[in-house]
XYZ file of C-alpha atoms in Angstrom:
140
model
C -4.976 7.748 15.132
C -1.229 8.167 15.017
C 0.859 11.210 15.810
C 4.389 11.663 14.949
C 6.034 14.141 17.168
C 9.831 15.426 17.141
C 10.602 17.254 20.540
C 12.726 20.047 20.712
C 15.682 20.196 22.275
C 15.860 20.396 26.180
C 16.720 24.167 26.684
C 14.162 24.925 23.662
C 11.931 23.394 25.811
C 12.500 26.260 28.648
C 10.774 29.290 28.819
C 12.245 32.426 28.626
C 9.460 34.892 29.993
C 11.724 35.246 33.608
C 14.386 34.049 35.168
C 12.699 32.182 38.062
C 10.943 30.688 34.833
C 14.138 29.558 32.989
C 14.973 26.729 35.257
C 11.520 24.927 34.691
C 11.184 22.574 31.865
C 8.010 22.417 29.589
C 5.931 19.766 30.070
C 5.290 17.511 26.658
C 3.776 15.053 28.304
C 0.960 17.279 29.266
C 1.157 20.193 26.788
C 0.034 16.488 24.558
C -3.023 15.922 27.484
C -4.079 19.200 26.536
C -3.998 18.863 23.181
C -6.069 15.584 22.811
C -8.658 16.772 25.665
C -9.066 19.693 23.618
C -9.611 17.499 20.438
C -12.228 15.321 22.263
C -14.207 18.128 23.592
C -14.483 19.674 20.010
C -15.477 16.735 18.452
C -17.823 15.638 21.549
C -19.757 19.098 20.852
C -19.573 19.233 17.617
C -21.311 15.773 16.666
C -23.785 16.443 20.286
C -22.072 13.334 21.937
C -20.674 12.566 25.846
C -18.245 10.707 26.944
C -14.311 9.354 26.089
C -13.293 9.586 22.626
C -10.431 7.551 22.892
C -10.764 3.756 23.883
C -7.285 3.597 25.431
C -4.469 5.949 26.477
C -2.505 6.564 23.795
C 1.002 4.831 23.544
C 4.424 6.837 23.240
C 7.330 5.043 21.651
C 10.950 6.703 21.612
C 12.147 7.452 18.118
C 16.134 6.728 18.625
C 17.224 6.884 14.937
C 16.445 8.727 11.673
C 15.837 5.720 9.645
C 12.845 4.480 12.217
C 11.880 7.999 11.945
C 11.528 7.638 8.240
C 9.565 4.334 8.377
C 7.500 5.633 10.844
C 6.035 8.374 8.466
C 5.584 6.049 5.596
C 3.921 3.532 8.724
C 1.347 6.767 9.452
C 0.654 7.172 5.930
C -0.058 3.843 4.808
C -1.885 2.366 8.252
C -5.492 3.230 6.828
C -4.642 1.073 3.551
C -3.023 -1.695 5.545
C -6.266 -1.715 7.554
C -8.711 -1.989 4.629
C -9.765 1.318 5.082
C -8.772 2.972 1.652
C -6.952 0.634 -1.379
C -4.674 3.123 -2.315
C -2.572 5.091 1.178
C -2.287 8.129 -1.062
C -6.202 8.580 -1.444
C -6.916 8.944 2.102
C -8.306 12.407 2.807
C -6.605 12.881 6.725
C -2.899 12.112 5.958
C -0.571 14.326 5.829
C 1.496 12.528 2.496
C -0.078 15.289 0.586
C 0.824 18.370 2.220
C 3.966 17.103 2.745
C 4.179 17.208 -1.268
C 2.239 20.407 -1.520
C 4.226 24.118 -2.130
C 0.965 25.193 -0.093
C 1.372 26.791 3.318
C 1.862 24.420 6.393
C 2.093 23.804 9.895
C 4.340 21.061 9.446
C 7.917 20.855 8.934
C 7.313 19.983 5.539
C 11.157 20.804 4.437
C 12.739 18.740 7.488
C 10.580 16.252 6.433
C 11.669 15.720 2.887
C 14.922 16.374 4.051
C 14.915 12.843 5.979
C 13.867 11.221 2.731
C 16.453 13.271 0.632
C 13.882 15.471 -0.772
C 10.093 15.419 -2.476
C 11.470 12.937 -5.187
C 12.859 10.885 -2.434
C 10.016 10.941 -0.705
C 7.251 9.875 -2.813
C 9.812 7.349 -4.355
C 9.691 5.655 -0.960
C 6.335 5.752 -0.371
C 5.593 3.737 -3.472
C 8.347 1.495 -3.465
C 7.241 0.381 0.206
C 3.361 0.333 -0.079
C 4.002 -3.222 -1.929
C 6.267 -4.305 0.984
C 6.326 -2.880 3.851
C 7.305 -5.185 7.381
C 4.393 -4.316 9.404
C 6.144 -6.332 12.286
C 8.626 -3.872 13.795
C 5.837 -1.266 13.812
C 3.005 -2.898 15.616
């Protein structure tokens, strides 16, 4: 499982409820804990079962340039392909390639998204070009 995460600039990051509040900084880090416990717990009680869901912590890797950004969508997209999973990266039912493409209503930043890519055109264009080859060994 792979998330792809842009964080907000630091004073977007601050609260604004009070002023005592304003000097504290969110934490990502554990607003993310949160997030995946949640996720586990849901899917622990919705398929009956105990225990971790992950098998390891998950890694965090700084994103320091728009181009790595870039590859590391199309990486996302095409990892269940590149591990046998699905033949074709644009098939696979839990990516988000699709609703990045779609007009239909979305949590994600769909249009700073295609933006990166230099819009929808852009976007698929890349995906396809890359599927044939892609450098898998800057990613892993």
């Amino acid at each position: 499982m792979h998330f792809l995460i842009r964080i907000k600039e630091e004073d977007a990051l601050r609260p604004s409820r009070t002023t005592e509040d304003a000097t504290k900084l969110i934490s990502v880090q554990r607003q993310l804990a949160h997030l995946l416990n949640a996720y586990a717990k849901t899917i622990n009680n919705r398929y009956d079962r105990i225990g971790r869901l992950f098998q390891h912590r998950f890694g965090r890797k700084e994103v320091t340039s728009e181009a790595y950004f870039t590859r590391l969508i199309y990486y996302i997209h095409f990892n269940p392909q590149h591990h046998g999973l699905i033949e074709d990266f644009s098939d696979w039912p839990y990516s988000s390639y699709h609703s990045i493409l779609s007009k239909s209503k979305t949590a994600l930043q769909r249009e700073d998204v295609l933006e990166l890519f230099g819009g929808r055109d852009c976007y698929k264009a890349f995906h396809e070009e890359n599927a044939a080859d892609f450098t898998w060994s800057c990613y892993i």
